[in-house]
Every structure is written in structure tokens, then in C-alpha cells.
mmCIF file of N, CA and C in Angstrom:
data_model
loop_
_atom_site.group_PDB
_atom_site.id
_atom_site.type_symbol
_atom_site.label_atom_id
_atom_site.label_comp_id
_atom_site.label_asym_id
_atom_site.label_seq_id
_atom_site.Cartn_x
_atom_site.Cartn_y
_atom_site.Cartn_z
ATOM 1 N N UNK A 1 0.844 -1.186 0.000
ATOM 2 C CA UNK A 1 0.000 0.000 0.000
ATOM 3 C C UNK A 1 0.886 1.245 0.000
ATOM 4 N N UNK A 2 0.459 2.425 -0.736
ATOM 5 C CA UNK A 2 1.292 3.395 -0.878
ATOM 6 C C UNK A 2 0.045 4.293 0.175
ATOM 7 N N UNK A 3 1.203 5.258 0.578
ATOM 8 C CA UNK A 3 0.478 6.360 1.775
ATOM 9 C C UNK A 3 0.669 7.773 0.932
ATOM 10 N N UNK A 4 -0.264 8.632 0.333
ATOM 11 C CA UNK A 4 -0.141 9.993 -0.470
ATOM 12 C C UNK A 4 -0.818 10.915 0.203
ATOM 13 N N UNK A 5 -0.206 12.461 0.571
ATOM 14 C CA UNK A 5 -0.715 13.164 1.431
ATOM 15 C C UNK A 5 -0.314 14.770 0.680
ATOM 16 N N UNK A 6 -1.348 15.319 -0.246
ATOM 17 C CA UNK A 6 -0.800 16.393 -1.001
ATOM 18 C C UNK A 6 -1.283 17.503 -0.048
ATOM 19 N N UNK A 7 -0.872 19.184 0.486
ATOM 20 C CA UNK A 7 -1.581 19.980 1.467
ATOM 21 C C UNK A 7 -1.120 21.315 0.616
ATOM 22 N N UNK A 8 -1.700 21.903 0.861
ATOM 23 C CA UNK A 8 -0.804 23.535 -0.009
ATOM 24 C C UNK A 8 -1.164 24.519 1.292
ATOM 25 N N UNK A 9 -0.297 25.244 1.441
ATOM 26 C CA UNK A 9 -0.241 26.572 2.627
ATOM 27 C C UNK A 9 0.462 27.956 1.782
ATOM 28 N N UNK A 10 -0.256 29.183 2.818
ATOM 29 C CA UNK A 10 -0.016 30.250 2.309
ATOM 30 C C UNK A 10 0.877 31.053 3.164
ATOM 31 N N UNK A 11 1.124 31.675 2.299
ATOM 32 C CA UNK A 11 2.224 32.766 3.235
ATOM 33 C C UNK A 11 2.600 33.721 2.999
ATOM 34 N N UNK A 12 2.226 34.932 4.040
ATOM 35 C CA UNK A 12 2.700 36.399 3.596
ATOM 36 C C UNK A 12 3.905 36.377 3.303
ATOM 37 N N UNK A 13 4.381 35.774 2.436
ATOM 38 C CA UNK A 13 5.814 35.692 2.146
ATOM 39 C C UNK A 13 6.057 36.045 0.717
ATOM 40 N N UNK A 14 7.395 36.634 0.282
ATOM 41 C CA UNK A 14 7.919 36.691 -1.093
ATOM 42 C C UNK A 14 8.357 35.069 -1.473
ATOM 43 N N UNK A 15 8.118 34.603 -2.897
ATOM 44 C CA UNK A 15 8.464 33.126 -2.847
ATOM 45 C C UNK A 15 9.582 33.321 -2.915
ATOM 46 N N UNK A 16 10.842 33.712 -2.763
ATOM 47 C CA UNK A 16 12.037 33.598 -3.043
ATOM 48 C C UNK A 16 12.511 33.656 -1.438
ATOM 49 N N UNK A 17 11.500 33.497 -0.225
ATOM 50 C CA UNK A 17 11.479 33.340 0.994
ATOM 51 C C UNK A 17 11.440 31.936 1.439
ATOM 52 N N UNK A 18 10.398 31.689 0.583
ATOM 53 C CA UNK A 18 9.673 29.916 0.713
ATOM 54 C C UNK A 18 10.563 29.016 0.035
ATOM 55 N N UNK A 19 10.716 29.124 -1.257
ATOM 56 C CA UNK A 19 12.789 28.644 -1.841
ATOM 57 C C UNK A 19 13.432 28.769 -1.082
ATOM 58 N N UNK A 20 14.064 29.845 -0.448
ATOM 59 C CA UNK A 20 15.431 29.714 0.406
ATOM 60 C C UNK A 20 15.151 28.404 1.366
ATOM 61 N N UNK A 21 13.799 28.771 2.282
ATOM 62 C CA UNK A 21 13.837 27.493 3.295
ATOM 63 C C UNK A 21 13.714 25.697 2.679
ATOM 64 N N UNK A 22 12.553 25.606 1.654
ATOM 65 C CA UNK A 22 12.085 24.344 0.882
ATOM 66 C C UNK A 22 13.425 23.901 -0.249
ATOM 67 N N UNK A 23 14.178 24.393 -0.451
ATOM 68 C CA UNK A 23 15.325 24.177 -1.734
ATOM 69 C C UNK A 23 16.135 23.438 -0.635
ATOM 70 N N UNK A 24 16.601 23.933 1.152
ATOM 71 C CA UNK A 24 17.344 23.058 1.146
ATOM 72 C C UNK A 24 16.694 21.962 2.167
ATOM 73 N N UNK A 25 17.838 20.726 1.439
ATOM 74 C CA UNK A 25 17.502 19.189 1.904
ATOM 75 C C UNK A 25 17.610 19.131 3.902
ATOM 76 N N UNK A 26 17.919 19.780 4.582
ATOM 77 C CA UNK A 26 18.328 19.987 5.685
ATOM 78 C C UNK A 26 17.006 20.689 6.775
ATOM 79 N N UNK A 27 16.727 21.448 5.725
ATOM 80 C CA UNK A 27 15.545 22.323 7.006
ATOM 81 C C UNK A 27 14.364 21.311 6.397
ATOM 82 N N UNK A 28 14.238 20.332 5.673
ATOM 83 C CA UNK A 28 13.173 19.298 5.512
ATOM 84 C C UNK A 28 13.587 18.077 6.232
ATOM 85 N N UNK A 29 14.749 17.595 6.534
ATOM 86 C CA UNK A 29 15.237 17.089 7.743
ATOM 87 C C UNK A 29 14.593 17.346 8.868
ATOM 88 N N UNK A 30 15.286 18.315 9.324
ATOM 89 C CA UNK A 30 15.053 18.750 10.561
ATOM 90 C C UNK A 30 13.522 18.966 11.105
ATOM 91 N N UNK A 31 12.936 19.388 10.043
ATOM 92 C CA UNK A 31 11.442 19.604 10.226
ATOM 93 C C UNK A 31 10.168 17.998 10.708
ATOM 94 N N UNK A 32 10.940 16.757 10.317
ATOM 95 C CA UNK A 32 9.965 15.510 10.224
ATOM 96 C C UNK A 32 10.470 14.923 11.657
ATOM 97 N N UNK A 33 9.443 14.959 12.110
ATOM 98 C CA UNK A 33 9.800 14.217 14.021
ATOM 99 C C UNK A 33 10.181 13.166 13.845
ATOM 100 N N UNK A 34 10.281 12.124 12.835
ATOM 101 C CA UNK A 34 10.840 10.473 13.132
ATOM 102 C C UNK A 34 11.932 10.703 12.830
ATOM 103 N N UNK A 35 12.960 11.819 12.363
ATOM 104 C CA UNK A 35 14.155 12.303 11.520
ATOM 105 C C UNK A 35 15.027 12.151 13.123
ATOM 106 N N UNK A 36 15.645 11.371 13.545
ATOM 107 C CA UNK A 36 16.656 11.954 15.057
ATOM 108 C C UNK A 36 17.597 12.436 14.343
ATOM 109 N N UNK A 37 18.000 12.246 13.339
ATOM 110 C CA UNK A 37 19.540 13.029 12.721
ATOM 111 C C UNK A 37 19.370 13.000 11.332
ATOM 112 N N UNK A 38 20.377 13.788 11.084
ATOM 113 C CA UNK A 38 20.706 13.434 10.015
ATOM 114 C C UNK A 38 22.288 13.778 9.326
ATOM 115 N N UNK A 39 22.841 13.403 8.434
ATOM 116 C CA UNK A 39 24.038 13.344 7.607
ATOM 117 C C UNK A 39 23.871 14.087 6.366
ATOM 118 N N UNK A 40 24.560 15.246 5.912
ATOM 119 C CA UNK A 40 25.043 15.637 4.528
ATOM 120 C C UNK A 40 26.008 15.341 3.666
ATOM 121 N N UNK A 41 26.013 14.835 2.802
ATOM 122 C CA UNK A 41 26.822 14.477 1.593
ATOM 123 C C UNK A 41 27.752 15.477 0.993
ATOM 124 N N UNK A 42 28.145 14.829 0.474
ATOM 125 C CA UNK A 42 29.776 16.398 -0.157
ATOM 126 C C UNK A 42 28.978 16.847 -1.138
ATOM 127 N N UNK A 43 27.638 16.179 -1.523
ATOM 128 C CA UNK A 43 26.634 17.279 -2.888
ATOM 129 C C UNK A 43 25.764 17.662 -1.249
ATOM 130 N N UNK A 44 25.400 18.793 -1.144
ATOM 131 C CA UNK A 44 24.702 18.836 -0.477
ATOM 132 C C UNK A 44 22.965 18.890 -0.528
ATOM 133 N N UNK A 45 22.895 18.230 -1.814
ATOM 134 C CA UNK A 45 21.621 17.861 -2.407
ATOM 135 C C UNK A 45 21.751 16.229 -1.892
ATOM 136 N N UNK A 46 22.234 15.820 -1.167
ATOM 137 C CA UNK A 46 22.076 14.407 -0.462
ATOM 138 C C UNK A 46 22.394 14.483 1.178
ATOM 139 N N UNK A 47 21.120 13.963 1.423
ATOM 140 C CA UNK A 47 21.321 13.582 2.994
ATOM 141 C C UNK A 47 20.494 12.245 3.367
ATOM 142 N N UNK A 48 21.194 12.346 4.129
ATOM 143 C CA UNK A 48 20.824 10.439 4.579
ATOM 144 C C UNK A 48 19.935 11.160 6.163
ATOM 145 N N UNK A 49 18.747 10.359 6.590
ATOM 146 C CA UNK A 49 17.136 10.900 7.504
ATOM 147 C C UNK A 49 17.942 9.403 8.124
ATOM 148 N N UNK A 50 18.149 9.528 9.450
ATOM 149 C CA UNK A 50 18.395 7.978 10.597
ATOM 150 C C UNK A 50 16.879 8.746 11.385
ATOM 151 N N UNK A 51 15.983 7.463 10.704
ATOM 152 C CA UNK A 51 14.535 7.949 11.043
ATOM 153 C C UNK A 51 14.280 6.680 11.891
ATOM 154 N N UNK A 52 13.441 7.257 12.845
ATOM 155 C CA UNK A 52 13.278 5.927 14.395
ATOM 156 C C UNK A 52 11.228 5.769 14.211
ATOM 157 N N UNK A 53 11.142 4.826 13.865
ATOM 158 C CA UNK A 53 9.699 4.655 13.585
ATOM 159 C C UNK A 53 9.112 3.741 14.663
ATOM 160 N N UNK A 54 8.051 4.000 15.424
ATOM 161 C CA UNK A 54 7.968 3.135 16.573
ATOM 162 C C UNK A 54 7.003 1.800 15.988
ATOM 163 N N UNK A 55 7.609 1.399 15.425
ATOM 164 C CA UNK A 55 7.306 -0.095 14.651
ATOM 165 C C UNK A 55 7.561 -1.452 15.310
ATOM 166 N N UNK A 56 7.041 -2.281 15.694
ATOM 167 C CA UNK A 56 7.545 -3.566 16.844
ATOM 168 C C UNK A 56 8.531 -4.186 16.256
ATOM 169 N N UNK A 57 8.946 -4.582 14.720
ATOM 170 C CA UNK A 57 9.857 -5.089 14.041
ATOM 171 C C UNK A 57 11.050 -4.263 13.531
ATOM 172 N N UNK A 58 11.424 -3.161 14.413
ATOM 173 C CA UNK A 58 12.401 -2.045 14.157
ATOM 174 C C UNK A 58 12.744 -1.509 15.231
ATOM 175 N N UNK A 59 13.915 -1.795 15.857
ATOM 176 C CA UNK A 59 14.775 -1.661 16.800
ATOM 177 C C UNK A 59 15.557 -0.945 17.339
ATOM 178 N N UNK A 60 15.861 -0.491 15.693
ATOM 179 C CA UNK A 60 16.900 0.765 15.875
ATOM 180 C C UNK A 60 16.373 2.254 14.943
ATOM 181 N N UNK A 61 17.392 2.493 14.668
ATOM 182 C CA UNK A 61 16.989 3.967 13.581
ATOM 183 C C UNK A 61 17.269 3.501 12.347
ATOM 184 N N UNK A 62 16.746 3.782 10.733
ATOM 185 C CA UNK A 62 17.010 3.595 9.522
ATOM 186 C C UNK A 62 17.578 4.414 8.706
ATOM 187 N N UNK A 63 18.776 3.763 7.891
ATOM 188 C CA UNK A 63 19.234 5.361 7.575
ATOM 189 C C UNK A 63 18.412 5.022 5.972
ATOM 190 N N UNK A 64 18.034 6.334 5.686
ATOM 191 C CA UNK A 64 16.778 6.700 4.498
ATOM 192 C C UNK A 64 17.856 7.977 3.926
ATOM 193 N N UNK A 65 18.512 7.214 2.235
ATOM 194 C CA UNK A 65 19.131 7.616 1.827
ATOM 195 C C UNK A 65 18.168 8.921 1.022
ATOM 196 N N UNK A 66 18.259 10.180 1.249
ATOM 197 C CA UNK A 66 17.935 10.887 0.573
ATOM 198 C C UNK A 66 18.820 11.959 -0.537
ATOM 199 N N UNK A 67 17.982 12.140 -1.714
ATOM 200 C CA UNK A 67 18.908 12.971 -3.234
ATOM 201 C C UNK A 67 17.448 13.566 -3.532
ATOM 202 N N UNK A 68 18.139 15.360 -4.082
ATOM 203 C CA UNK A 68 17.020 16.001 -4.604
ATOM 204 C C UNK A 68 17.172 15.447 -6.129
ATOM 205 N N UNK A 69 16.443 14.853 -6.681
ATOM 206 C CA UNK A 69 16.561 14.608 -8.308
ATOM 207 C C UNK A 69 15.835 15.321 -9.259
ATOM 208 N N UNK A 70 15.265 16.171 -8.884
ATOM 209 C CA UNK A 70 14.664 17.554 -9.496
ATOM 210 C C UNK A 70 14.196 19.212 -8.961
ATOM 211 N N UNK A 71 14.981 19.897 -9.537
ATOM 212 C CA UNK A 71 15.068 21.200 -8.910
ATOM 213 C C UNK A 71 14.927 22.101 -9.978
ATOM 214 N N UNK A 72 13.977 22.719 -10.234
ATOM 215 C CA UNK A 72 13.611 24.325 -10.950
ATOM 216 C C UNK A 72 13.759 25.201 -10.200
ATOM 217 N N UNK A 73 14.459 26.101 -9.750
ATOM 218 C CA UNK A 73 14.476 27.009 -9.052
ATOM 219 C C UNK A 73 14.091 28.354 -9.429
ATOM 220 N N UNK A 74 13.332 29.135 -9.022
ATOM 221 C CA UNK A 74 12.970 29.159 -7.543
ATOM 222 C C UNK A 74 11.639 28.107 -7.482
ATOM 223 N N UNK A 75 11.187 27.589 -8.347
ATOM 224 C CA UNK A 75 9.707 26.966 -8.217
ATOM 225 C C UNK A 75 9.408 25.562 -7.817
ATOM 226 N N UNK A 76 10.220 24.990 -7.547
ATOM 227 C CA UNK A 76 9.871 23.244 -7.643
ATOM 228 C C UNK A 76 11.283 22.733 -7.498
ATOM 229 N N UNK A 77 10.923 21.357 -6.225
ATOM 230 C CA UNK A 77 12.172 20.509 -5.901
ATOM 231 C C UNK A 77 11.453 18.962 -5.373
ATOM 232 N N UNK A 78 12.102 18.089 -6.471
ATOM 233 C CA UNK A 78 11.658 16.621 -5.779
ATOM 234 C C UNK A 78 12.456 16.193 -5.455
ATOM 235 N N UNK A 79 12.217 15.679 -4.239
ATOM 236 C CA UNK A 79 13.392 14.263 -3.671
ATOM 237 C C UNK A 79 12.814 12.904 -3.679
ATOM 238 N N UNK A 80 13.616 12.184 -3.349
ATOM 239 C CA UNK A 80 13.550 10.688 -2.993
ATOM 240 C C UNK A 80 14.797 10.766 -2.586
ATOM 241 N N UNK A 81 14.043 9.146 -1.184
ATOM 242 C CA UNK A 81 14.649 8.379 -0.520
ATOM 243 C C UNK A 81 14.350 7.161 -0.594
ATOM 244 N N UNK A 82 15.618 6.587 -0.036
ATOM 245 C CA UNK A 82 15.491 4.836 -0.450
ATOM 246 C C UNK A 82 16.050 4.235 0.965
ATOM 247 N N UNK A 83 15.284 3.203 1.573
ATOM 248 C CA UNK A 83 15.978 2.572 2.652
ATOM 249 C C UNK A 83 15.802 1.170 2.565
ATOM 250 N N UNK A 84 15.914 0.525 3.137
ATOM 251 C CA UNK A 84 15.596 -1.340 3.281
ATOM 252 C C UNK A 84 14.360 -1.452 3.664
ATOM 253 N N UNK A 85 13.608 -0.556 4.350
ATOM 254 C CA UNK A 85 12.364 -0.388 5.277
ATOM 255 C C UNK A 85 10.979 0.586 4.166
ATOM 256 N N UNK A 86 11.546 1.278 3.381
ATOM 257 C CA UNK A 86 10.636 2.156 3.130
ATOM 258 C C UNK A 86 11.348 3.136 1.654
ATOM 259 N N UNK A 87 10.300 3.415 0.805
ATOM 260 C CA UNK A 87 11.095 4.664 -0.241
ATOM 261 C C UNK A 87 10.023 5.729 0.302
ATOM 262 N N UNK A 88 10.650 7.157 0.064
ATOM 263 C CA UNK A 88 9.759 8.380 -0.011
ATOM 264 C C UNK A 88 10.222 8.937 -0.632
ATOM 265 N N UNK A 89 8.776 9.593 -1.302
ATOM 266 C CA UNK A 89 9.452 10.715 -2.669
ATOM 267 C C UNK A 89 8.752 12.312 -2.076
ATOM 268 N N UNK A 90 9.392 13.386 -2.501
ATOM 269 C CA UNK A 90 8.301 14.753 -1.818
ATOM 270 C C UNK A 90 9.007 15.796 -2.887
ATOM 271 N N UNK A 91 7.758 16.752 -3.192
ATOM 272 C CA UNK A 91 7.518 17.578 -4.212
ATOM 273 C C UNK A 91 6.938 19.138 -3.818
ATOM 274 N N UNK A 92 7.861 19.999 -3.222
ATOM 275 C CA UNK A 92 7.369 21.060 -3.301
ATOM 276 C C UNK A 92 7.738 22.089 -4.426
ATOM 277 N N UNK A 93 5.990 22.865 -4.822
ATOM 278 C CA UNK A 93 5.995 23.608 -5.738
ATOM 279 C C UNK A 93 5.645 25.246 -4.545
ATOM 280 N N UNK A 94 6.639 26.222 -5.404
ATOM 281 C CA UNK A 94 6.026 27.559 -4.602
ATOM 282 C C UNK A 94 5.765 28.274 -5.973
ATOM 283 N N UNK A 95 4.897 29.168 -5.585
ATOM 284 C CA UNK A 95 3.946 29.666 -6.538
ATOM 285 C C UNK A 95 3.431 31.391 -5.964
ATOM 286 N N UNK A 96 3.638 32.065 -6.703
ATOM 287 C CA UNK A 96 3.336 33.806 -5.947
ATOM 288 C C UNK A 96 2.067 33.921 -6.160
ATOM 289 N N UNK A 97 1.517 34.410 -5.013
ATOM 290 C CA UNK A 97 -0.052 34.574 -5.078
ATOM 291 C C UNK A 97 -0.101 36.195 -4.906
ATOM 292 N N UNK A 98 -1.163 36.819 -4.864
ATOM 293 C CA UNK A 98 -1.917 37.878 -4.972
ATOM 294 C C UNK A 98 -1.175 38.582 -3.200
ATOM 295 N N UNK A 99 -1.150 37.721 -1.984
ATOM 296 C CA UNK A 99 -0.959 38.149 -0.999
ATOM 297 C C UNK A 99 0.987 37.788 -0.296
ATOM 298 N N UNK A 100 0.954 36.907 -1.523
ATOM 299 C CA UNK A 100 2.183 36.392 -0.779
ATOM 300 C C UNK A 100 2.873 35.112 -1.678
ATOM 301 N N UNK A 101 2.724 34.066 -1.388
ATOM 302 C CA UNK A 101 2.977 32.726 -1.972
ATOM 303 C C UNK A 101 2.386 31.688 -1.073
ATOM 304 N N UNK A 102 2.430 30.628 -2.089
ATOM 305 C CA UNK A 102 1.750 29.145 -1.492
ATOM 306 C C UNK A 102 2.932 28.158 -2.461
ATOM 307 N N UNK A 103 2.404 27.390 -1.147
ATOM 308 C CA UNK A 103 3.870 26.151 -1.168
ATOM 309 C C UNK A 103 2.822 24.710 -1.006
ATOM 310 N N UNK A 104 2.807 24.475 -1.897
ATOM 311 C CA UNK A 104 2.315 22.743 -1.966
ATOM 312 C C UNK A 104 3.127 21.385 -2.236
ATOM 313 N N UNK A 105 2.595 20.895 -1.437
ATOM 314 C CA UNK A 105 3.624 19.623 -0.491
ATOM 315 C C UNK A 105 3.085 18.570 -1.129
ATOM 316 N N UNK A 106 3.546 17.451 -1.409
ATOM 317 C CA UNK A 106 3.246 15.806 -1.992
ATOM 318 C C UNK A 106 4.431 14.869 -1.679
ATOM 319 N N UNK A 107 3.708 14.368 -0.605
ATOM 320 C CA UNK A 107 4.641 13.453 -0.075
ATOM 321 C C UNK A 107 3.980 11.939 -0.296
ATOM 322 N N UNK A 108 4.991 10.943 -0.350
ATOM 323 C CA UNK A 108 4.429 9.313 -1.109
ATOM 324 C C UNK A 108 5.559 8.458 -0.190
ATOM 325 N N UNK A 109 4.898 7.641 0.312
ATOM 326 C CA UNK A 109 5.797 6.787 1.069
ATOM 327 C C UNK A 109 5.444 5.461 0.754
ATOM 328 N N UNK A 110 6.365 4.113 0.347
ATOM 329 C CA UNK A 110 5.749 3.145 0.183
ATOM 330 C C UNK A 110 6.862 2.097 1.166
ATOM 331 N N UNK A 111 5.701 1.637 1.905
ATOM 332 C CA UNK A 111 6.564 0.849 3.027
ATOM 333 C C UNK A 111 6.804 -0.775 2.297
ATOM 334 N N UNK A 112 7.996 -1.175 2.959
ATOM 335 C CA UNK A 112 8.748 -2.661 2.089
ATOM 336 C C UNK A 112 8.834 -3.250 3.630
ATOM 337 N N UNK A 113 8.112 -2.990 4.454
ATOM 338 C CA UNK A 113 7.892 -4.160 6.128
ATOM 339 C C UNK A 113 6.834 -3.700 6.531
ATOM 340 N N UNK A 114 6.278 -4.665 7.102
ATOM 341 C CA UNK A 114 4.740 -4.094 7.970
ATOM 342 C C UNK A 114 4.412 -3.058 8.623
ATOM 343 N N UNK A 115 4.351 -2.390 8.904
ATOM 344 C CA UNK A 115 3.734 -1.389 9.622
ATOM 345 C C UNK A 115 4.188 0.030 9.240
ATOM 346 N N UNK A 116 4.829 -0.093 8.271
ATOM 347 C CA UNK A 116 5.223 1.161 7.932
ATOM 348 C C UNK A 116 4.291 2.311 7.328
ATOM 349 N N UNK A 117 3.357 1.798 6.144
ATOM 350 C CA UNK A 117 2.218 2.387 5.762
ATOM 351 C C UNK A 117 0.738 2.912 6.985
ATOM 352 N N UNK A 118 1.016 1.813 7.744
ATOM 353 C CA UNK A 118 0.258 2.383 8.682
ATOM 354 C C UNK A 118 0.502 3.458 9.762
ATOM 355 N N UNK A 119 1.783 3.212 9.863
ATOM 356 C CA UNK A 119 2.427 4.693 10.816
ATOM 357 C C UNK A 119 2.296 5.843 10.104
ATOM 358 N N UNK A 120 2.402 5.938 8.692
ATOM 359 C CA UNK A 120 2.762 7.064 7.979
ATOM 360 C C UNK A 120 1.221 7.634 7.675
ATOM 361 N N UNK A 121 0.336 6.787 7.335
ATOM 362 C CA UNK A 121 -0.804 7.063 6.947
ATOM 363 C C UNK A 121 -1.847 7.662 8.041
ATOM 364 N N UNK A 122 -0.953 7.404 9.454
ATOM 365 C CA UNK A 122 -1.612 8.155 10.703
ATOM 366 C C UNK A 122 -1.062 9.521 10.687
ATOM 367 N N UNK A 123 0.219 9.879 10.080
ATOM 368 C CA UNK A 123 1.014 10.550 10.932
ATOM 369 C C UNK A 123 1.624 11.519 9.911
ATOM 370 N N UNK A 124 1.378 11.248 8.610
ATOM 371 C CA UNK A 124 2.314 12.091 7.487
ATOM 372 C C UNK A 124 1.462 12.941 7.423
ATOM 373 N N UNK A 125 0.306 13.863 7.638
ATOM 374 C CA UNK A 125 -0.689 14.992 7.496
ATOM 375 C C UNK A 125 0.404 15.435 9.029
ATOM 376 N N UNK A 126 0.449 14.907 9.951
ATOM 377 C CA UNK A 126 1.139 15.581 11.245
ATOM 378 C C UNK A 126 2.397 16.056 10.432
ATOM 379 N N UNK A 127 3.127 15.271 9.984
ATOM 380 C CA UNK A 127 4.819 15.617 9.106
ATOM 381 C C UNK A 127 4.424 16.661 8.782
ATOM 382 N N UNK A 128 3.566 16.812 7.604
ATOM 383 C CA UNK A 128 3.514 18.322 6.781
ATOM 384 C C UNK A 128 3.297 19.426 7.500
ATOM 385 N N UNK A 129 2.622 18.936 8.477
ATOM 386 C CA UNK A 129 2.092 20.434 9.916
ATOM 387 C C UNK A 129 3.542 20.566 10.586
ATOM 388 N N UNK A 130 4.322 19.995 10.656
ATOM 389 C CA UNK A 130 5.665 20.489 10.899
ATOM 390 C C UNK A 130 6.667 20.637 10.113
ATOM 391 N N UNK A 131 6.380 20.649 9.219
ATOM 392 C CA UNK A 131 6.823 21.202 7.546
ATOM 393 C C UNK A 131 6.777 22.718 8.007
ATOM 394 N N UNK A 132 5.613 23.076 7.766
ATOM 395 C CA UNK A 132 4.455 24.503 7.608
ATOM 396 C C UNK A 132 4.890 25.125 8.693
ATOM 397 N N UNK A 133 5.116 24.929 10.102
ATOM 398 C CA UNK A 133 5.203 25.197 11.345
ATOM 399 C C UNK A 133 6.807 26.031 11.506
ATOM 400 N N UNK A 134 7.763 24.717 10.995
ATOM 401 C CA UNK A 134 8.888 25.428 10.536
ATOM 402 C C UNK A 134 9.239 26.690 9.363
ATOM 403 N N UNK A 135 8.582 26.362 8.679
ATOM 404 C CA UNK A 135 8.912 27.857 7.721
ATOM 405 C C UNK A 135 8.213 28.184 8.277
ATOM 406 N N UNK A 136 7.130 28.962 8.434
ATOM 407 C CA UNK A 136 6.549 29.480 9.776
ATOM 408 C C UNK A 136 7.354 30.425 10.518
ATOM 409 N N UNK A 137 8.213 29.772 11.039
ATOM 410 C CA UNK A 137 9.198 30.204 12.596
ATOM 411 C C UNK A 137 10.075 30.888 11.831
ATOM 412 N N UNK A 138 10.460 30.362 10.646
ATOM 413 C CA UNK A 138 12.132 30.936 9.951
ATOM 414 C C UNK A 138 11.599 32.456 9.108
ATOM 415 N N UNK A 139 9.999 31.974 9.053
ATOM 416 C CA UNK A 139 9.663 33.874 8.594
ATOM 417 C C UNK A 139 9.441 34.668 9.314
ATOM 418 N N UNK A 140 9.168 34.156 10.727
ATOM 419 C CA UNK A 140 8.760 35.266 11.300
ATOM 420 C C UNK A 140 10.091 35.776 12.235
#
């Protein structure tokens, strides 16, 4: 089963505000609560998520190799990640509106062990609210 959770938010913001924070791979790190760490790569369009999922068949933390593999800038950046446990792919587009800009989120997770789709499918609408929450904080 695949878990898909698309949300769009607004923001008195210039989009070249909402780019600076969403372009990098790090403040989308930092932003997902199962994320305890993470690692940057010498591209710094790669970081590896040691994500702790409270799953009964997962013990430790997973490292969830992440690469941005598409970037228009200022408008649009997809990633994917790949782990033994799980792939996720996420797609933000920013877009200038009339008051500000809006940033829409599409995140896809497809779990490869049990319980993974079901954690995410509780909990990835929570992820994006701390997506939003963080740029949020870094504009104001």
C-alpha cells in the first residue's frame, strides 16, 4: 500500500522566501519528528534521515538515503529516498499569489515491512504540519 498526502499553505511571504527554506535538503530534515539526525553528503543535495519509527519489528533507527533529483528554481524541488524499510518521494511547488505565496507539499511513502504504511498514513498529514510550522518560525 502506498500512503499519499498532497496539502498547499499560504504565506505572507515573497516566494524567493519559501525557496530559500524548501530548496534546502536539511531544514526538511530537521522539520519531520521520526528524523533523530541526520548526515550531509559532499553534494549537499544528499542527505541520509536515521529515522526511528515506533514499529515492533524495528529496533533501531534507519538510515533513508535521501537525493534532490529535481530542482527548478525558484519553483519546484523533488526528492527521494530509499531505505531497506521504506522509499519516499516529496515535491514542493512555490507559486506567488496575490498576498504572498503558497507552497504545496506531496509526499508518497511506500513501506517494504509491515507497519510502515500504517504509521505514515496516521502521521504524514502531522509531518507536513511540521513542515508549515517550521517555515513558519524561519519567517517570522
Amino acid at each position: 500500500m502506498t500512503v499519499r498526502v498532497r496539502r498547499a499553505f499560504e504565506f505572507d511571504a515573497p516566494p524567493a522566501d519559501i525557496w530559500e527554506f524548501i530548496a534546502d535538503p536539511r531544514n526538511r530534515a530537521e522539520a519531520i519528528s521520526v528524523v533523530e539526525k541526520y548526515d550531509v553528503g559532499p553534494n549537499t543535495n544528499e542527505v541520509t534521515w536515521h529515522v526511528s519509527l515506533p514499529i515492533p519489528i524495528l529496533n533501531s533507527t534507519v538510515a533513508v538515503k535521501t537525493n534532490d533529483v529535481e530542482r527548478n528554481p525558484p519553483r519546484f524541488v523533488r526528492f527521494v529516498g530509499k531505505s531497506k524499510v521504506m522509499r519516499v518521494s516529496g515535491e514542493h511547488t512555490v507559486e506567488e499569489t496575490e498576498t504572498g505565496s503558497r507552497l504545496t507539499n506531496e509526499f508518497v511513502v511506500d513501506g517494504r515491512v509491515p507497519g510502515v504504511e500504517r504509521f505514515f498514513k496516521r502521521n504524514l498529514d502531522r509531518e507536513l504540519k511540521n513542515l508549515e510550522a517550521a517555515l513558519r518560525e524561519t519567517l517570522s
